Coordinates of C-alpha atoms in Angstrom, one line a residue:
Chain O
X23 CA -40.4 -20.4 7.9
X24 CA -38.0 -18.9 10.6
X25 CA -35.3 -16.6 9.9
X26 CA -32.4 -19.2 9.8
X27 CA -34.2 -21.3 7.3
X28 CA -35.1 -18.3 5.2
X29 CA -31.3 -17.3 5.5
X30 CA -30.3 -20.8 4.1
X31 CA -32.8 -20.4 1.3
X32 CA -31.7 -16.9 0.5
X33 CA -28.1 -18.0 0.1
X34 CA -29.3 -20.5 -2.6
X35 CA -31.3 -17.7 -4.1
X36 CA -28.3 -15.4 -4.4
X37 CA -26.3 -18.1 -6.3
X38 CA -29.1 -18.5 -8.8
X39 CA -29.2 -14.6 -9.3
X40 CA -25.5 -14.7 -10.0
X41 CA -25.8 -17.3 -12.5
X42 CA -28.9 -15.4 -14.0
X43 CA -26.9 -12.2 -14.4
X44 CA -23.9 -14.1 -15.8
X45 CA -26.1 -15.6 -18.6
X46 CA -27.8 -12.1 -19.4
X47 CA -24.3 -10.6 -19.5
X48 CA -22.9 -13.3 -22.0
X49 CA -26.1 -12.8 -24.1
X50 CA -25.8 -9.0 -24.2
X51 CA -22.2 -9.2 -25.1
X52 CA -22.7 -11.4 -28.1
X53 CA -25.7 -9.3 -29.1
X54 CA -23.6 -5.9 -28.6
X55 CA -20.9 -6.9 -30.8
X56 CA -23.2 -7.6 -33.6
X57 CA -25.5 -4.7 -33.5
X58 CA -24.5 -1.3 -35.0
X59 CA -23.9 0.6 -38.3
X60 CA -22.7 -2.8 -39.8
X61 CA -25.2 -5.5 -38.8
X62 CA -23.7 -9.0 -37.9
X63 CA -26.2 -11.8 -36.9
X64 CA -26.1 -13.4 -33.6
X65 CA -24.8 -16.7 -34.9
X66 CA -22.0 -15.1 -36.9
X67 CA -20.9 -12.9 -34.0
X68 CA -20.9 -16.0 -31.9
X69 CA -18.9 -17.8 -34.4
X70 CA -16.3 -15.1 -34.7
X71 CA -15.9 -14.9 -31.0
X72 CA -15.6 -18.6 -30.5
X73 CA -13.1 -19.1 -33.2
X74 CA -11.0 -16.1 -32.1
X75 CA -11.0 -17.4 -28.4
X76 CA -10.1 -20.9 -29.4
X77 CA -7.5 -19.6 -31.7
X78 CA -8.8 -21.3 -34.9
X79 CA -8.5 -20.0 -38.4
X80 CA -11.5 -17.8 -39.6
X81 CA -11.4 -19.0 -43.2
X82 CA -14.8 -18.1 -44.5
X83 CA -15.7 -15.1 -42.6
X84 CA -15.3 -11.6 -44.0
X85 CA -12.3 -9.8 -42.8
X86 CA -14.2 -6.6 -42.3
X87 CA -16.7 -8.4 -40.0
X88 CA -13.9 -9.8 -37.8
X89 CA -12.2 -6.4 -37.5
X90 CA -15.5 -4.8 -36.5
X91 CA -16.4 -7.5 -33.9
X92 CA -13.1 -8.3 -32.6
X93 CA -11.0 -5.0 -33.0
X94 CA -13.7 -2.4 -32.6
X95 CA -16.7 -3.5 -30.7
X96 CA -15.3 -6.2 -28.3
X97 CA -12.9 -4.0 -26.7
X98 CA -15.4 -1.3 -26.2
X99 CA -18.0 -3.7 -24.7
X100 CA -15.5 -5.4 -22.5
X101 CA -14.4 -2.0 -21.2
X102 CA -17.9 -1.1 -20.3
X103 CA -18.5 -4.3 -18.4
X104 CA -15.2 -4.1 -16.4
X105 CA -15.5 -0.6 -15.8
X106 CA -19.3 -0.9 -14.5
X107 CA -18.0 -4.0 -12.4
X108 CA -15.2 -2.0 -10.8
X109 CA -17.3 1.1 -10.0
X110 CA -20.0 -0.9 -8.4
X111 CA -17.7 -3.1 -6.4
X112 CA -15.7 0.0 -5.3
X113 CA -19.0 1.7 -4.3
X114 CA -20.0 -1.2 -2.1
X115 CA -16.5 -1.0 -0.6
X116 CA -16.6 2.5 0.2
X117 CA -20.1 2.6 1.5
X118 CA -19.5 -0.1 4.1
X119 CA -15.9 1.0 4.9
X120 CA -17.1 4.8 5.5
X121 CA -20.3 3.5 7.2
X122 CA -22.4 5.8 4.7
X123 CA -24.6 4.4 2.1
X124 CA -24.3 7.7 0.3
X125 CA -20.5 7.3 -0.4
X126 CA -19.4 6.2 -3.9
X127 CA -16.0 5.5 -5.6
X128 CA -15.5 9.2 -6.0
X129 CA -15.9 10.3 -2.4
X130 CA -12.2 10.3 -1.6
X131 CA -11.2 12.4 -4.6
X132 CA -9.4 9.8 -6.3
X133 CA -11.3 10.2 -9.5
X134 CA -10.6 13.9 -9.5
X135 CA -6.9 13.1 -9.2
X136 CA -7.5 10.8 -12.3
X137 CA -9.3 13.6 -14.2
X138 CA -6.5 16.0 -13.5
X139 CA -3.9 13.6 -14.7
X140 CA -5.9 12.9 -17.9
X141 CA -6.4 16.7 -18.3
X142 CA -2.8 17.3 -17.9
X143 CA -1.9 14.6 -20.4
X144 CA -4.4 16.2 -23.0
X145 CA -3.0 19.5 -22.6
X146 CA 0.7 18.5 -22.8
X147 CA -0.4 16.6 -25.9
X148 CA -1.8 19.7 -27.5
X149 CA 0.7 22.2 -26.4
X150 CA 3.9 20.1 -27.4
X151 CA 2.3 17.8 -29.9
X152 CA 3.2 14.7 -27.8
X153 CA 1.2 11.6 -27.6
X154 CA 1.1 10.9 -24.0
X155 CA -1.3 8.1 -22.8
X156 CA -4.1 9.8 -21.0
X157 CA -5.0 6.6 -19.1
X158 CA -1.5 6.1 -17.8
X159 CA -1.4 9.8 -16.6
X160 CA -4.8 9.3 -15.1
X161 CA -3.9 6.2 -13.2
X162 CA -0.7 7.6 -11.8
X163 CA -2.4 10.7 -10.6
X164 CA -5.2 8.7 -9.1
X165 CA -2.6 7.0 -7.1
X166 CA -0.8 9.9 -6.2
X167 CA -4.2 11.4 -5.0
X168 CA -4.8 8.3 -2.9
X169 CA -1.4 8.6 -1.1
X170 CA -1.9 12.3 -0.4
X171 CA -5.3 11.7 1.2
X172 CA -4.1 8.8 3.2
X173 CA -1.0 10.9 4.5
X174 CA -3.3 13.9 5.4
X175 CA -5.8 11.6 7.0
X176 CA -3.1 9.7 8.9
X177 CA -1.7 13.0 10.2
X178 CA -5.1 14.4 11.3
X179 CA -6.2 11.4 13.5
X180 CA -5.8 8.3 11.8
X181 CA -7.9 6.8 9.0
X182 CA -11.2 7.5 10.5
X183 CA -14.4 8.0 8.3
X184 CA -14.2 11.8 8.9
X185 CA -10.6 12.6 8.4
X186 CA -10.7 10.6 5.1
X187 CA -13.8 12.2 3.7
X188 CA -12.4 15.6 4.7
X189 CA -9.0 14.9 3.2
X190 CA -10.7 13.5 0.2
X191 CA -12.9 16.7 -0.4
X192 CA -10.0 19.1 0.2
X193 CA -7.7 17.1 -2.3
X194 CA -10.5 16.9 -4.7
X195 CA -11.3 20.6 -4.6
X196 CA -7.5 21.4 -5.3
X197 CA -7.4 18.8 -8.3
X198 CA -10.8 20.4 -9.5
X199 CA -9.2 24.0 -9.5
X200 CA -6.3 22.5 -11.3
X201 CA -8.6 21.1 -13.9
X202 CA -10.4 24.4 -14.5
X203 CA -7.0 26.1 -14.9
X204 CA -5.8 23.7 -17.4
X205 CA -9.2 23.9 -19.3
X206 CA -8.5 27.7 -19.3
X207 CA -5.1 27.4 -20.7
X208 CA -6.2 24.8 -23.3
X209 CA -8.2 27.5 -24.9
X210 CA -9.8 26.4 -28.1
X211 CA -8.9 22.7 -27.5
X212 CA -11.0 22.6 -24.4
X213 CA -13.7 20.2 -25.7
X214 CA -11.3 17.2 -25.7
X215 CA -10.9 17.8 -22.0
X216 CA -14.5 18.3 -21.4
X217 CA -15.4 15.1 -23.3
X218 CA -12.9 13.1 -21.3
X219 CA -14.2 14.2 -18.0
X220 CA -17.7 13.5 -18.8
X221 CA -17.0 9.8 -19.2
X222 CA -17.2 7.9 -22.3
X223 CA -16.2 4.5 -23.9
X224 CA -16.0 5.6 -27.5
X225 CA -13.4 3.9 -29.4
X226 CA -11.7 2.0 -26.5
X227 CA -9.1 -0.5 -27.6
X228 CA -7.6 -3.7 -26.4
X229 CA -4.9 -1.8 -24.5
X230 CA -7.6 -0.3 -22.4
X231 CA -9.1 -3.6 -21.7
X232 CA -5.7 -4.9 -20.7
X233 CA -5.3 -1.9 -18.2
X234 CA -8.9 -2.2 -16.5
X235 CA -9.5 -6.0 -16.7
X236 CA -6.7 -7.4 -14.6
X237 CA -7.0 -4.6 -12.0
X238 CA -10.8 -5.2 -11.7
X239 CA -10.7 -8.9 -11.5
X240 CA -7.8 -8.9 -8.7
X241 CA -9.1 -6.2 -6.7
X242 CA -12.8 -7.6 -6.8
X243 CA -11.4 -10.9 -5.7
X244 CA -9.6 -9.4 -2.9
X245 CA -12.7 -7.5 -1.9
X246 CA -14.7 -10.6 -1.9
X247 CA -12.3 -12.6 0.1
X248 CA -12.1 -10.2 3.0
X249 CA -15.9 -9.4 2.7
X250 CA -16.7 -10.7 6.1
X251 CA -14.2 -8.5 7.8
X252 CA -15.7 -5.5 6.0
X253 CA -19.2 -6.7 7.4
X254 CA -17.7 -6.5 10.7
X255 CA -16.1 -3.2 10.2
X256 CA -19.7 -1.7 9.8
X257 CA -20.1 -2.4 13.7
X258 CA -17.5 0.2 14.5
X259 CA -13.7 -0.2 15.3
X260 CA -13.9 -1.2 18.8
X261 CA -16.5 -4.0 18.5
X262 CA -14.7 -5.1 15.2
X263 CA -11.4 -5.3 17.1
X264 CA -13.0 -7.2 20.0
X265 CA -14.2 -9.7 17.3
X266 CA -10.7 -10.3 16.2
X267 CA -10.6 -7.9 13.2
X268 CA -7.4 -6.0 12.7
X269 CA -9.1 -2.9 11.8
X270 CA -6.2 -0.8 10.8
X271 CA -5.2 -3.4 8.3
X272 CA -8.5 -4.2 6.8
X273 CA -9.2 -0.5 6.4
X274 CA -6.0 0.1 4.6
X275 CA -6.6 -3.0 2.4
X276 CA -10.0 -1.8 1.4
X277 CA -8.9 1.9 0.9
X278 CA -6.2 0.7 -1.6
X279 CA -8.4 -2.0 -3.2
X280 CA -11.3 0.5 -3.7
X281 CA -9.0 3.3 -4.9
X282 CA -7.1 1.0 -7.4
X283 CA -10.6 0.0 -8.8
X284 CA -11.6 3.5 -9.1
X285 CA -8.4 4.6 -10.6
X286 CA -8.3 1.8 -13.2
X287 CA -12.1 2.6 -14.1
X288 CA -11.6 6.4 -14.3
X289 CA -8.4 5.9 -16.2
X290 CA -9.9 4.2 -19.2
X291 CA -13.5 5.7 -19.1
X292 CA -13.5 9.1 -17.6
X293 CA -15.7 9.9 -14.7
X294 CA -18.9 7.8 -15.1
X295 CA -21.4 8.8 -12.5
X296 CA -24.0 6.9 -10.5
X297 CA -23.2 3.3 -11.4
X298 CA -21.1 3.1 -8.2
X299 CA -23.6 4.6 -5.9
X300 CA -26.8 3.1 -7.2
X301 CA -25.9 -0.5 -7.9
X302 CA -24.7 -1.4 -4.4
X303 CA -27.3 0.8 -2.7
X304 CA -30.1 -0.9 -4.5
X305 CA -28.9 -4.4 -4.0
X306 CA -28.5 -3.6 -0.2
X307 CA -32.2 -2.5 -0.2
X308 CA -33.5 -5.5 -2.3
X309 CA -31.4 -8.2 -1.0
X310 CA -28.9 -8.0 1.8
X311 CA -26.2 -5.8 3.3
X312 CA -24.0 -8.8 3.6
X313 CA -20.9 -7.8 1.6
X314 CA -20.1 -11.5 0.6
X315 CA -23.3 -11.4 -1.4
X316 CA -23.3 -7.8 -2.2
X317 CA -19.8 -7.5 -3.8
X318 CA -20.1 -10.2 -6.5
X319 CA -23.6 -9.3 -7.3
X320 CA -22.9 -5.6 -7.4
X321 CA -19.9 -6.4 -9.7
X322 CA -22.0 -8.4 -12.1
X323 CA -25.0 -6.0 -12.1
X324 CA -22.8 -2.9 -12.4
X325 CA -21.0 -4.5 -15.4
X326 CA -24.2 -5.4 -17.1
X327 CA -25.8 -2.0 -16.6
X328 CA -22.9 0.0 -17.9
X329 CA -22.6 -2.4 -20.9
X330 CA -26.3 -1.8 -21.6
X331 CA -26.0 2.0 -21.2
X332 CA -23.0 2.3 -23.5
X333 CA -24.8 0.5 -26.1
X334 CA -27.8 2.6 -25.7
X335 CA -25.7 5.6 -26.2
X336 CA -23.9 3.9 -29.3
X337 CA -27.1 2.8 -31.0
X338 CA -29.6 5.6 -30.0
X339 CA -27.6 8.7 -30.7
X340 CA -25.9 9.4 -33.7
X341 CA -23.7 12.1 -32.2
X342 CA -23.0 9.7 -29.2
X343 CA -24.0 11.3 -25.9
X344 CA -21.3 10.5 -23.4
X345 CA -22.3 7.4 -21.5
X346 CA -21.4 9.2 -18.3
X347 CA -24.2 11.8 -19.0
X348 CA -26.6 9.0 -19.6
X349 CA -26.0 7.0 -16.6
X350 CA -26.4 10.0 -14.4
X351 CA -29.5 11.3 -16.4
X352 CA -31.3 8.1 -16.1
X353 CA -29.8 6.8 -13.0
X354 CA -30.7 9.9 -10.9
X355 CA -34.4 10.0 -11.4
X356 CA -34.6 6.1 -11.1
X357 CA -32.7 6.4 -7.9
X358 CA -35.1 9.0 -6.5
X359 CA -38.1 7.0 -7.6
X360 CA -36.8 3.9 -6.0
X361 CA -35.9 5.9 -2.8
X362 CA -39.3 7.5 -2.6
X363 CA -40.9 4.1 -2.6
X364 CA -39.1 3.2 0.4
X365 CA -40.3 5.4 3.1
X366 CA -39.0 3.8 6.1
X367 CA -35.5 3.1 5.0
X368 CA -33.1 5.2 6.6
X369 CA -30.3 6.9 4.6
Chain U
X1 CA -19.5 -17.0 52.1
X2 CA -16.9 -19.8 51.8
X3 CA -17.6 -21.1 48.4
X4 CA -15.5 -23.5 46.4
X5 CA -12.2 -21.9 45.2
X6 CA -12.6 -20.7 41.5
X7 CA -9.7 -20.4 39.1
X8 CA -8.5 -16.8 38.3
X9 CA -9.7 -15.7 35.0
X10 CA -8.7 -11.9 34.4
X11 CA -6.4 -10.0 36.5
X12 CA -4.6 -6.7 36.2
X13 CA -1.7 -5.5 38.3
X14 CA -0.6 -2.0 38.9
X15 CA -2.2 -0.4 35.8
X16 CA -1.4 3.4 35.0
X17 CA -3.0 5.2 32.2
X18 CA -2.8 8.8 31.2
X19 CA -3.0 11.2 28.3
X20 CA -0.1 13.6 28.5
X21 CA -0.3 14.8 32.1
X22 CA -3.8 14.0 32.6
X23 CA -4.1 10.8 34.9
X24 CA -7.0 8.5 34.0
X25 CA -6.1 5.4 36.0
X26 CA -3.5 5.2 38.8
X27 CA -2.2 1.9 40.2
X28 CA -5.3 -0.1 39.5
X29 CA -5.2 -3.8 40.5
X30 CA -8.2 -6.0 39.9
X31 CA -9.0 -9.7 39.9
X32 CA -12.0 -11.7 38.8
X33 CA -12.4 -15.5 38.9
X34 CA -14.3 -17.9 36.5
X35 CA -18.0 -17.7 37.0
X36 CA -17.9 -14.3 38.8
X37 CA -20.0 -11.4 38.3
X38 CA -18.1 -8.2 38.9
X39 CA -19.6 -4.8 38.9
X40 CA -17.5 -1.6 38.2
X41 CA -19.1 1.5 39.8
X42 CA -17.9 5.1 40.0
X43 CA -19.1 8.5 39.0
X44 CA -18.7 9.9 35.4
X45 CA -15.1 10.4 34.4
X46 CA -13.7 8.0 37.0
X47 CA -12.1 6.0 34.3
X48 CA -14.4 2.9 34.1
X49 CA -14.6 2.7 30.3
X50 CA -10.8 3.2 30.0
X51 CA -10.2 0.4 32.4
X52 CA -12.6 -1.8 30.4
X53 CA -10.7 -0.9 27.2
X54 CA -7.4 -1.8 28.7
X55 CA -8.8 -5.2 30.2
X56 CA -10.0 -6.3 26.8
X57 CA -6.9 -5.1 24.9
X58 CA -8.4 -2.2 23.0
X59 CA -6.0 0.1 24.7
X60 CA -2.5 -0.6 26.1
X61 CA -1.9 0.5 29.7
X62 CA 1.2 2.9 30.1
X63 CA 2.2 0.8 33.1
X64 CA 1.3 -2.6 34.3
X65 CA 0.0 -5.8 32.8
X66 CA -3.4 -7.5 32.3
X67 CA -3.4 -11.4 32.4
X68 CA -6.0 -13.6 31.0
X69 CA -5.4 -16.9 32.7
X70 CA -1.5 -16.9 32.4
X71 CA -1.3 -14.9 29.1
X72 CA -0.7 -11.1 28.8
X73 CA -3.8 -9.8 27.0
X74 CA -1.9 -7.2 25.2
X75 CA 0.3 -9.8 23.6
X76 CA -2.4 -12.2 22.5
X77 CA -3.4 -12.4 18.8
X78 CA -6.5 -10.4 18.0
X79 CA -8.3 -13.7 16.9
X80 CA -7.3 -15.7 20.1
X81 CA -8.3 -12.6 22.3
X82 CA -11.5 -12.4 20.6
X83 CA -12.3 -16.1 21.4
X84 CA -11.7 -15.3 25.2
X85 CA -12.9 -11.6 25.8
X86 CA -15.9 -9.8 24.4
X87 CA -16.8 -6.2 25.1
X88 CA -20.4 -4.5 24.4
X89 CA -20.4 -1.0 24.6
X90 CA -23.2 1.6 25.5
X91 CA -24.1 3.0 22.0
X92 CA -23.4 0.2 19.7
X93 CA -24.5 1.3 16.1
X94 CA -24.2 -0.4 13.0
X95 CA -24.5 2.0 10.0
X96 CA -25.6 -0.7 7.2
X97 CA -29.1 -2.3 7.1
X98 CA -28.0 -5.8 8.2
X99 CA -30.9 -7.9 9.6
X100 CA -30.7 -8.7 13.3
X101 CA -30.0 -12.3 12.4
X102 CA -27.0 -11.4 10.1
X103 CA -25.7 -8.9 12.5
X104 CA -25.9 -11.5 15.5
X105 CA -24.2 -14.2 13.2
X106 CA -21.2 -11.7 12.9
X107 CA -20.4 -12.8 16.5
X108 CA -19.4 -16.3 15.2
X109 CA -16.5 -14.8 13.2
X110 CA -13.5 -15.5 15.6
X111 CA -14.5 -19.2 15.6
X112 CA -14.8 -19.5 11.7
X113 CA -12.3 -19.8 8.8
X114 CA -12.5 -17.3 6.0
X115 CA -14.7 -19.5 3.8
X116 CA -16.5 -21.7 6.4
X117 CA -20.1 -22.2 6.2
X118 CA -22.1 -22.0 9.5
X119 CA -22.9 -25.5 10.8
X120 CA -26.4 -26.6 12.0
X121 CA -25.0 -26.8 15.6
X122 CA -23.9 -23.1 15.2
X123 CA -27.3 -22.1 13.9
X124 CA -28.9 -24.0 16.9
X125 CA -26.8 -22.1 19.3
X126 CA -27.4 -18.7 17.8
X127 CA -31.3 -19.4 17.7
X128 CA -31.1 -20.3 21.4
X129 CA -29.2 -17.2 22.3
X130 CA -31.5 -15.1 20.3
X131 CA -34.5 -16.7 22.2
X132 CA -33.0 -16.1 25.5
X133 CA -32.1 -12.3 24.8
X134 CA -35.6 -11.9 23.1
X135 CA -34.2 -11.0 19.6
X136 CA -35.4 -13.9 17.8
X137 CA -38.7 -12.3 16.9
X138 CA -36.6 -9.4 15.3
X139 CA -34.5 -11.8 13.3
X140 CA -35.5 -10.2 9.9
X141 CA -35.7 -6.6 10.9
X142 CA -32.8 -4.2 9.8
X143 CA -30.7 -3.2 12.7
X144 CA -31.0 0.4 11.5
X145 CA -34.6 0.4 12.5
X146 CA -34.4 -0.8 16.0
X147 CA -34.9 1.1 19.1
X148 CA -32.1 1.7 21.6
X149 CA -33.1 -1.1 23.8
X150 CA -33.6 -3.5 20.9
X151 CA -30.1 -2.5 19.7
X152 CA -28.7 -3.2 23.0
X153 CA -30.2 -6.6 23.1
X154 CA -28.8 -7.4 19.6
X155 CA -25.3 -6.4 20.7
X156 CA -25.5 -8.5 23.8
X157 CA -26.6 -11.5 21.9
X158 CA -23.8 -11.1 19.4
X159 CA -21.3 -10.9 22.2
X160 CA -22.7 -14.1 23.6
X161 CA -22.6 -15.8 20.3
X162 CA -19.0 -14.9 20.2
X163 CA -18.9 -17.4 23.2
X164 CA -16.3 -15.4 25.3
X165 CA -14.9 -16.6 28.7
X166 CA -15.0 -13.0 29.9
X167 CA -17.8 -10.7 28.9
X168 CA -17.3 -7.0 29.3
X169 CA -20.4 -4.9 29.5
X170 CA -19.8 -1.0 29.3
X171 CA -23.4 0.2 30.4
X172 CA -24.6 -2.4 27.8
X173 CA -28.1 -2.3 29.5
X174 CA -28.6 1.4 29.9
X175 CA -31.5 1.7 27.3
X176 CA -33.4 -1.5 28.6
X177 CA -36.3 -1.0 30.9
X178 CA -36.1 -2.3 34.3
X179 CA -37.9 -5.6 33.8
X180 CA -35.5 -6.3 30.8
X181 CA -32.4 -5.4 33.0
X182 CA -33.5 -7.6 35.6
X183 CA -34.1 -10.4 33.0
X184 CA -30.8 -9.9 31.3
X185 CA -28.8 -9.9 34.5
X186 CA -30.6 -13.0 35.7
X187 CA -29.7 -14.5 32.1
X188 CA -25.9 -13.6 32.7
X189 CA -26.0 -14.9 36.1
X190 CA -27.3 -18.2 35.0
X191 CA -24.7 -18.4 32.3
X192 CA -21.9 -17.5 35.0
X193 CA -23.2 -20.4 37.2
X194 CA -23.7 -23.0 34.4
X195 CA -20.8 -22.3 31.9
X196 CA -18.2 -20.5 34.1
X197 CA -18.7 -17.3 32.1
X198 CA -17.0 -14.2 33.8
X199 CA -19.0 -11.1 33.6
X200 CA -17.6 -7.5 34.2
X201 CA -20.3 -4.8 34.1
X202 CA -20.3 -1.1 34.3
X203 CA -23.7 -0.2 35.8
X204 CA -25.2 3.3 36.5
X205 CA -28.1 1.3 38.2
X206 CA -26.5 0.7 41.6
X207 CA -29.3 -1.3 43.1
X208 CA -28.9 -3.6 40.1
X209 CA -25.0 -3.9 40.7
X210 CA -25.8 -4.5 44.5
X211 CA -28.3 -7.3 43.7
X212 CA -26.5 -9.3 41.0
X213 CA -22.8 -8.9 41.7
X214 CA -20.6 -11.3 43.5
X215 CA -18.0 -8.5 43.8
X216 CA -18.1 -4.6 43.3
X217 CA -15.1 -2.6 42.4
X218 CA -15.4 1.2 43.0
X219 CA -13.4 3.8 41.1
X220 CA -13.0 7.3 42.0
X221 CA -10.7 9.7 40.0
X222 CA -9.0 6.7 38.6
X223 CA -8.1 5.2 41.9
X224 CA -9.5 2.1 43.6
X225 CA -12.2 3.3 46.2
X226 CA -13.3 -0.1 47.4
X227 CA -13.1 -3.8 46.2
X228 CA -15.1 -6.7 47.6
X229 CA -18.4 -8.3 48.3
X230 CA -21.4 -5.7 47.6
X231 CA -22.3 -5.6 51.3
X232 CA -18.8 -4.8 52.2
X233 CA -18.0 -2.1 49.6
X234 CA -21.4 -0.3 49.2
X235 CA -21.6 1.4 52.6
X236 CA -22.8 4.8 53.5
X237 CA -19.3 5.9 53.7
X238 CA -18.7 4.8 50.1
X239 CA -21.8 6.6 48.9
X240 CA -20.6 9.8 50.5
X241 CA -17.1 9.5 49.4
X242 CA -17.4 8.3 45.9
X243 CA -20.8 9.5 44.7
X244 CA -21.3 12.5 46.8
X245 CA -24.8 11.4 47.9
X246 CA -26.3 10.4 51.1
X247 CA -27.8 6.9 51.0
X248 CA -29.7 4.7 53.5
X249 CA -28.5 1.0 53.2
X250 CA -30.9 -1.9 53.6
X251 CA -28.7 -4.9 54.1
X252 CA -29.0 -7.6 51.5
X253 CA -31.8 -5.6 49.7
X254 CA -30.4 -2.5 48.3
X255 CA -30.5 1.1 49.3
X256 CA -32.3 4.2 49.0
X257 CA -30.6 7.5 47.8
X258 CA -31.8 10.5 50.0
X259 CA -30.2 13.6 48.7
X260 CA -27.0 15.0 47.4
X261 CA -24.4 16.5 49.9

């Protein structure tokens, strides 16, 4: 079989993988909303979800089962899925855009900006007994960070990989110092901040789903639609331009798309590590570097993995380890293992 | 040498380019016809690469205009320009582990709609060009693991898949061995004759330029130092003046560089 026939066959394979992932995701979702301190059967969960979605009356189902499934577990599970999806897509985007397989959604400092915003909101809430929304603060500061990073990069020689990364690191460092300062100011109430930063999906509500879901879906669609331009960008600016790609515009589009994804994810979940680095990286190693395949598959796999990881933390530990700790704790060694199995791969 | 009159393909008139007060190119005029193979020669820092970037629209000249047929290159849309002019640069590197086939297929981009699939005819052409450039055997290799020469073959093949009317090669064969260079130049020459492709190449291998070019354009310090048929331009005088070496010329064969001045 020659390369071209194999390519055609692989295209079909990728579609089947996508459907397979989708099936596993739906199955996991229904299982996840049933399992926990209050056990609800698979059929029962499915029925509650179905009746709720179709807007039918839930006459004979127990009210507390409905509340647990629909108001408590489902928002958390969905948040996990969309955050995982957003981080993995953002990771794929930043790796290609910066031409570095070790880039991740947090490389440009957007996440540190979000964490600073959230920290500030928590502090103000403590000091003045307010009830500011941490996610809104996080999202706004993530955006502010992006604008500052873009501004600095632009002034120091355009949106090149190096100037973007350097600007990201500097702003990230400043924001980090800000976070430390706020932690110090918070005194005894520091644990709320520490927990937020570690990344967790505990007690997320529908309002969080409504923040993260639309952003992730829209941004992922945009990322997918321009994926071939992103492929061409990996050839370098001059070649990309001579292939008819408007590199300035595509770079800006992807910087904003990737940062929106990161900002939305970090705002609802805190800083969850490794999903955005590993998922696109592994898929690229196993399947292909083609972003038209990588972006949708990374989105699905990232969503599934975070959903599973969050349920593992929920079920395995009574005290609830933050899921961000678990993903890094398990993801890191796994990544090392896979990486050492691939001796000839270049970083 | 009175061949049939060929239509003008790419021309530049009175191009000036400078950074601040540093002049890179001064009053450059150049013309190349359909089906011609032109080599641009000159020592390091003579402005060859800058001239190429201006000719393909990557840089704008400070003064003067570049025309593709009758259109100003700097005013063409990026996509339209990509359908007409392709450039291959010396150290073409791709950071992500695309397979060679995937990487070469990216050359189809200017001829494809956003969600078009690749037709069998296009696949057929890709395969043919990959066989001609000896990259077919590499089709499933990741580009990140290629040698310098292989990488240049892939870049050349991608540019040919792009189906340009004008192909600019900025030392695009520098890492190929001598046999491969001859073979590639021969292939390009055939394409010039058969399809009317125009090739403009920057060569450091002057014997290769002498042998394969219809025309030679010599640059020194950003100014024209000679333009015409190889045997007219590449004289002992030119070698002394432009390259600061003493050369012995064997008419219609090549030359032998004796020593520096």
